[in-house]
Amino acid sequence: MAKKFLFLLLLIFNNLFSQNQLPVIPYPTEVILNSGSFLINNKTVIEADANMFEAQYLQKSIKQKTGLDLKIVSQALNVPKISLIFDYDLPDHSGIKEPYQLTISNNAIVIKAEYNQGIFYGIQSLLQLFPSDKKNEISIPCLKINDNSKYKWRGMHLDCARHFFPKEFIKEYIDYLAMYKMNTFHWHLTDDQGWRIEIKKYPKLTEVGAWRNGSMIGHYTDQKFDDKRYGGFYTQDDIKEIVAYANQRHITIVPEIEMPGHAMAALAAYPEYSCTGGPFEVGKTWGVLDDVFCPKDETFTFLENILTEVIDLFPSKYIHIGGDESPKVRWKVCSNCQKRIKDENLKDEHELQSYFIQRIEKFVNKKGRKIIGWDEILEGGLAPNAAVMSWRGTEGGIAAAKQNHFVVMSPGSHCYFDHYQGEPKNEPIAFGGYTTLEKVYSFNPTPKELSSDEAKYILGAQANLWTEYIETPSHVEYMIFPRMLALSEVLWGTSIPEKYADFQNRVIQHFDIFEAKGINYSKSIFEITTKTSSSLNNNGILFELKSAINTKGIRYTTDGSEPNLNSKEYTSPLEITKSQTIKAALFENEKQKSATVEQKFYSSKTLGKKITLVNQPHENYSIGGAFTLVDGIIGNRSKFGRDWLGFSGKDLNATIDLGKLEDINKVMLSVLESRGSWIYYPKEIIIFVSNDGQEFENVTKHSLSEIQDVKGEVVLDVKGKKARYIKIIATNLGKIQDGNPGAGSDAWLFIDEIGVE
């Protein structure tokens, strides 16, 4: 039934969108379509060196797709053929050996490239032109493609520390990257919750550090645990096998060995390299833990010995050393740390972290490699030759590029695939946030703040998949597909956000590839999407419904009942002026074609009113902007996705214009606390009122203890004031205090709907 439904959707899409574009992702730099076609059948041969991996890969892939078993021959005359030719005249603007030319004529297919990488990428484009159904003869349209990538680092990350994934799935993951011309696999191998790489010199790292005595169940906010022993690790033979497998597919594996923080699994095995001496156990709780590596000489020897084995296993230019989320709690009271600060003439613990990173960098450089770390390695001074992976927005990457350091962009706003991709209430539990396929496609890895010379330091970008809430390979697939396709086109350099509909059409055509391979992919692209905006007179909101398939087929109800063919037909945005529940679904050929979308609206005097913010929310949590606070939608506390605004280190300072003088008795708003995600209640909430928007009267406030008592559902009594303007200030906690998750970092403040009665 599911396949039949998918087939119908594909037919609809193929009728709706232009067929001028090839279903190739990432889209090539240049495409010239010609008349005619090339027929592939059992007489067709592959002309190439039989020992060439790319030829063998093409042969195997064609057989899997079509059932045709083509022979590989060194020379083919007067027969239909697919030729793999090394050509030394193709331009290579990027300097990374990836250009290729694919020519399909009536009697031959020719892939030319100077290097094997280009041949391999030409094969990927060719394979995407094949139908997935098995036939004795396949017709491929005549065309010419000239193609080359824009960015050198086109990456995907996978966290195997929180949840462990078997060797065979890691190979599948690498295959997925190869299909879409990604060239870097960032392999997160160590963290508080597990050490996943065998180190011969320190066997307890896997004997002890690879296993934890229980895991969190549900979301961090639930604070529930099981007592099951959980773990696993990769032997050095496993890693050698995987590295070789990736190398054949022209993918570089960049290993990550976390330091100085996220070290609990290592310290459980070797507590002597901590500040306190332990004992410790491998982390069961997600988030950031206080015990980190102590920067004493013995610790550096320990880490250098580990890195020596890691470097011997991975030929990558870069070794990722983490450097993020490292609490300074233990360092502040550790005699060894304080002596190090004094002996090295360091200012504070932040400079101690910089000393730590720079010392590790010197060792890695002596081994002929370079380090890359998360953007926290900028704090206290950046190591001389380090590259930066910018995850807390783009600011860290901009700062590093301006200092002439190479950068990989990976901002949470567009590149965190552990965020929700569809309507959160319909999705499996995720970390939070709301990152749709369209949002990923809109990403520009090169910030406009950089000059042309500074922009040269942007290596590219990658998506990160943290696995606190992802336990199975099937769930991994669900979170990366189809979003990885959007990122691949962004990094290839051919994305055009204004033509997202064309890209979306090509994505849909790839779903049959996923089906054939048994990939569990998200179908959120078929959901009815919703959007709220202010009505023209600010006396309510407009609720827009949209379907990627056919908006004209949407039926809806306003009383909370299930929609059917007899329900109202959606023709234009609905005006919401009162509390109600809207339900909608897409219908085609007298059958429901989408899941029912449900949205409850809560009406108050602020509904749809003009609202301004002094501080803007963080780009990771800013869907809808300030209007989110007056759109009548109350956010889900367990799935804090698009209905919440998040402020990092900043206060909420909002002013709402009610449009006229109103009697005000109560002000209601929701604030969130999820300490493992560094989200904390505000220190206080203060309400001001005004008649003219200039002079404001302080009328009431709530302290932190009062906010905690009501668990964030705050109701402030304004005692019958009459005013037109209401100002709400919620004071951010600021720097997180020692002993709390995220200590030393800026707290997040999450705010939802502001209502007035």
Coordinates of C-alpha atoms in Angstrom, one line a residue, residues 236-465:
Q236 CA 41.6 -1.4 14.9
D237 CA 41.0 -4.1 12.2
D238 CA 37.4 -2.8 11.8
I239 CA 38.7 0.7 11.4
K240 CA 41.3 -0.2 8.8
E241 CA 38.6 -2.0 6.9
I242 CA 36.2 1.0 7.0
V243 CA 39.0 3.5 6.1
A244 CA 39.9 1.4 3.1
Y245 CA 36.2 1.1 2.1
A246 CA 35.8 4.9 2.3
N247 CA 39.0 5.6 0.5
Q248 CA 37.8 3.5 -2.5
R249 CA 34.7 5.8 -2.6
H250 CA 36.9 8.9 -2.3
I251 CA 35.7 9.8 1.2
T252 CA 38.1 11.0 3.8
I253 CA 37.3 9.9 7.4
V254 CA 38.1 12.5 10.0
P255 CA 38.1 10.9 13.4
E256 CA 37.1 12.9 16.5
I257 CA 38.8 12.2 19.9
E258 CA 37.2 14.5 22.4
M259 CA 39.4 16.7 24.7
P260 CA 39.6 18.2 27.2
G261 CA 35.9 17.8 27.9
H262 CA 33.4 15.0 27.1
A263 CA 36.0 12.7 28.7
M264 CA 34.0 10.7 31.2
A265 CA 34.2 7.4 29.4
A266 CA 38.0 7.7 29.2
L267 CA 38.3 8.8 32.9
A268 CA 36.1 5.9 34.0
A269 CA 38.8 3.7 32.6
Y270 CA 41.8 5.8 33.6
P271 CA 40.8 8.1 36.5
E272 CA 44.3 9.2 37.2
Y273 CA 44.1 11.6 34.3
S274 CA 41.3 13.6 36.0
C275 CA 41.6 16.4 38.5
T276 CA 40.0 14.5 41.4
G277 CA 41.2 10.9 40.8
G278 CA 37.6 9.5 40.6
P279 CA 36.2 7.0 40.8
F280 CA 33.9 7.5 37.8
E281 CA 31.5 5.6 35.7
V282 CA 30.7 6.0 32.0
G283 CA 28.1 8.7 31.6
K284 CA 24.4 7.6 31.6
T285 CA 23.0 11.2 31.3
W286 CA 23.1 13.1 28.1
G287 CA 24.5 16.6 28.2
V288 CA 27.8 18.0 29.5
L289 CA 29.5 16.5 32.6
D290 CA 31.9 18.4 34.9
D291 CA 34.9 16.0 35.0
V292 CA 37.4 16.6 32.2
F293 CA 41.0 15.8 31.5
C294 CA 43.4 17.5 33.9
P295 CA 46.2 19.3 31.9
K296 CA 49.1 17.8 33.7
D297 CA 52.1 16.2 31.9
E298 CA 50.9 12.6 32.5
T299 CA 47.6 13.4 30.8
F300 CA 49.3 14.8 27.7
T301 CA 51.5 11.7 27.5
F302 CA 48.3 9.6 27.7
L303 CA 46.6 11.6 25.0
E304 CA 49.6 11.7 22.7
N305 CA 49.9 8.0 22.9
I306 CA 46.2 7.7 22.0
L307 CA 46.6 10.1 19.1
T308 CA 49.6 8.3 17.8
E309 CA 47.5 5.2 17.3
V310 CA 44.7 7.2 15.9
I311 CA 46.9 8.9 13.4
D312 CA 48.4 5.6 12.3
L313 CA 44.8 4.3 11.6
F314 CA 43.4 7.4 9.8
P315 CA 45.3 9.0 6.9
S316 CA 43.2 12.2 7.0
K317 CA 44.9 15.6 6.9
Y318 CA 42.8 16.7 9.9
I319 CA 42.3 15.1 13.3
H320 CA 39.3 16.4 15.2
I321 CA 40.0 17.0 18.9
G322 CA 36.6 18.4 19.9
G323 CA 37.4 21.2 22.3
D324 CA 33.7 22.1 22.9
E325 CA 31.6 22.3 26.0
S326 CA 34.5 21.8 28.5
P327 CA 33.4 23.0 32.0
K328 CA 36.1 24.7 34.1
V329 CA 34.6 23.6 37.4
R330 CA 37.3 21.1 38.3
W331 CA 40.1 23.3 36.9
K332 CA 39.2 26.2 39.2
V333 CA 39.9 24.2 42.3
C334 CA 42.6 21.8 41.1
S335 CA 46.1 22.5 42.4
N336 CA 47.7 21.0 39.3
C337 CA 45.6 23.3 37.0
Q338 CA 46.2 26.4 39.1
K339 CA 49.9 25.6 39.1
R340 CA 49.9 25.2 35.3
I341 CA 48.1 28.6 35.0
K342 CA 50.8 30.2 37.1
D343 CA 53.8 28.5 35.5
E344 CA 52.6 29.3 32.0
N345 CA 51.6 32.9 32.9
L346 CA 48.0 32.2 31.8
K347 CA 45.2 34.6 32.6
D348 CA 42.5 32.2 33.6
E349 CA 40.9 28.8 32.9
H350 CA 39.9 29.8 29.4
E351 CA 43.5 30.5 28.5
L352 CA 44.3 27.1 30.1
Q353 CA 42.0 25.5 27.6
S354 CA 43.8 27.3 24.8
Y355 CA 47.2 26.1 26.2
F356 CA 45.7 22.6 26.3
I357 CA 44.6 22.8 22.6
Q358 CA 47.9 24.4 21.4
R359 CA 50.0 21.8 23.2
I360 CA 48.0 19.0 21.5
E361 CA 48.3 20.8 18.2
K362 CA 52.1 20.9 18.4
F363 CA 52.1 17.2 18.8
V364 CA 49.7 16.5 16.0
N365 CA 51.7 18.9 13.7
K366 CA 54.9 17.0 14.4
K367 CA 53.1 13.9 13.2
G368 CA 52.4 15.7 9.9
R369 CA 48.7 16.4 10.6
K370 CA 46.5 19.3 11.5
I371 CA 43.8 19.7 14.1
I372 CA 40.3 20.9 13.7
G373 CA 38.0 21.6 16.6
W374 CA 34.6 23.0 17.5
D375 CA 34.5 26.8 17.7
E376 CA 35.1 26.9 21.4
I377 CA 38.8 26.4 20.6
L378 CA 38.7 30.1 19.7
E379 CA 38.3 31.0 23.4
G380 CA 41.6 32.1 25.1
G381 CA 43.4 32.3 21.7
L382 CA 43.3 30.0 18.7
A383 CA 46.1 27.5 18.1
P384 CA 48.4 28.7 15.3
N385 CA 47.5 26.1 12.6
A386 CA 44.1 24.9 13.8
A387 CA 40.9 24.8 11.6
V388 CA 37.6 25.6 13.2
M389 CA 34.3 23.9 12.9
S390 CA 31.6 26.5 13.5
W391 CA 28.5 25.1 15.2
R392 CA 27.2 27.8 17.5
G393 CA 26.0 29.8 14.5
T394 CA 28.4 31.4 12.0
E395 CA 30.1 33.8 14.3
G396 CA 33.0 31.5 15.2
G397 CA 33.6 30.7 11.6
I398 CA 33.6 34.3 10.6
A399 CA 36.1 35.2 13.4
A400 CA 38.4 32.3 12.4
A401 CA 38.4 33.1 8.7
K402 CA 39.2 36.8 9.5
Q403 CA 42.3 35.4 11.4
N404 CA 43.2 33.4 8.2
H405 CA 42.2 30.0 9.7
F406 CA 40.4 27.4 7.6
V407 CA 36.8 26.9 8.6
V408 CA 34.1 24.2 8.1
M409 CA 30.6 25.7 8.6
S410 CA 28.2 23.6 10.6
P411 CA 25.7 25.9 12.3
G412 CA 22.8 24.4 14.2
S413 CA 20.4 26.6 12.3
H414 CA 20.8 24.7 9.1
C415 CA 23.2 21.7 9.6
Y416 CA 22.0 19.9 12.7
F417 CA 20.1 16.9 11.5
D418 CA 19.1 15.8 15.0
H419 CA 16.5 18.6 14.8
Y420 CA 12.9 18.0 13.8
Q421 CA 12.4 18.1 10.0
G422 CA 8.6 17.9 10.0
E423 CA 5.8 19.0 12.3
P424 CA 7.3 18.0 15.7
K425 CA 4.1 16.5 17.0
N426 CA 4.2 14.0 14.2
E427 CA 7.9 13.2 14.4
P428 CA 9.9 10.8 16.5
I429 CA 11.5 12.5 19.5
A430 CA 14.5 14.7 18.6
F431 CA 16.8 17.1 20.3
G432 CA 14.7 20.2 19.4
G433 CA 14.7 22.9 16.8
Y434 CA 13.1 22.8 13.4
T435 CA 15.2 22.2 10.3
T436 CA 13.3 21.4 7.2
L437 CA 14.5 20.3 3.8
E438 CA 13.8 23.7 2.4
K439 CA 15.8 25.4 5.2
V440 CA 18.8 23.2 4.6
Y441 CA 18.6 24.0 0.9
S442 CA 18.6 27.8 1.7
F443 CA 22.0 27.5 3.5
N444 CA 25.0 29.5 2.2
P445 CA 28.2 28.3 3.7
T446 CA 30.1 31.5 2.9
P447 CA 29.0 34.4 5.2
K448 CA 28.4 37.7 3.5
E449 CA 30.5 39.3 6.2
L450 CA 33.7 37.9 4.7
S451 CA 35.7 39.6 2.0
S452 CA 36.6 37.6 -1.1
D453 CA 40.1 36.9 0.4
E454 CA 38.6 35.9 3.7
A455 CA 36.0 33.7 2.0
K456 CA 38.8 31.5 0.6
Y457 CA 39.3 30.1 4.1
I458 CA 35.8 28.5 4.1
L459 CA 36.6 24.9 3.2
G460 CA 32.9 24.0 3.1
A461 CA 30.3 22.6 5.5
Q462 CA 28.9 19.5 7.0
A463 CA 25.7 18.3 8.7
N464 CA 26.0 16.8 12.2
L465 CA 23.9 13.9 13.5

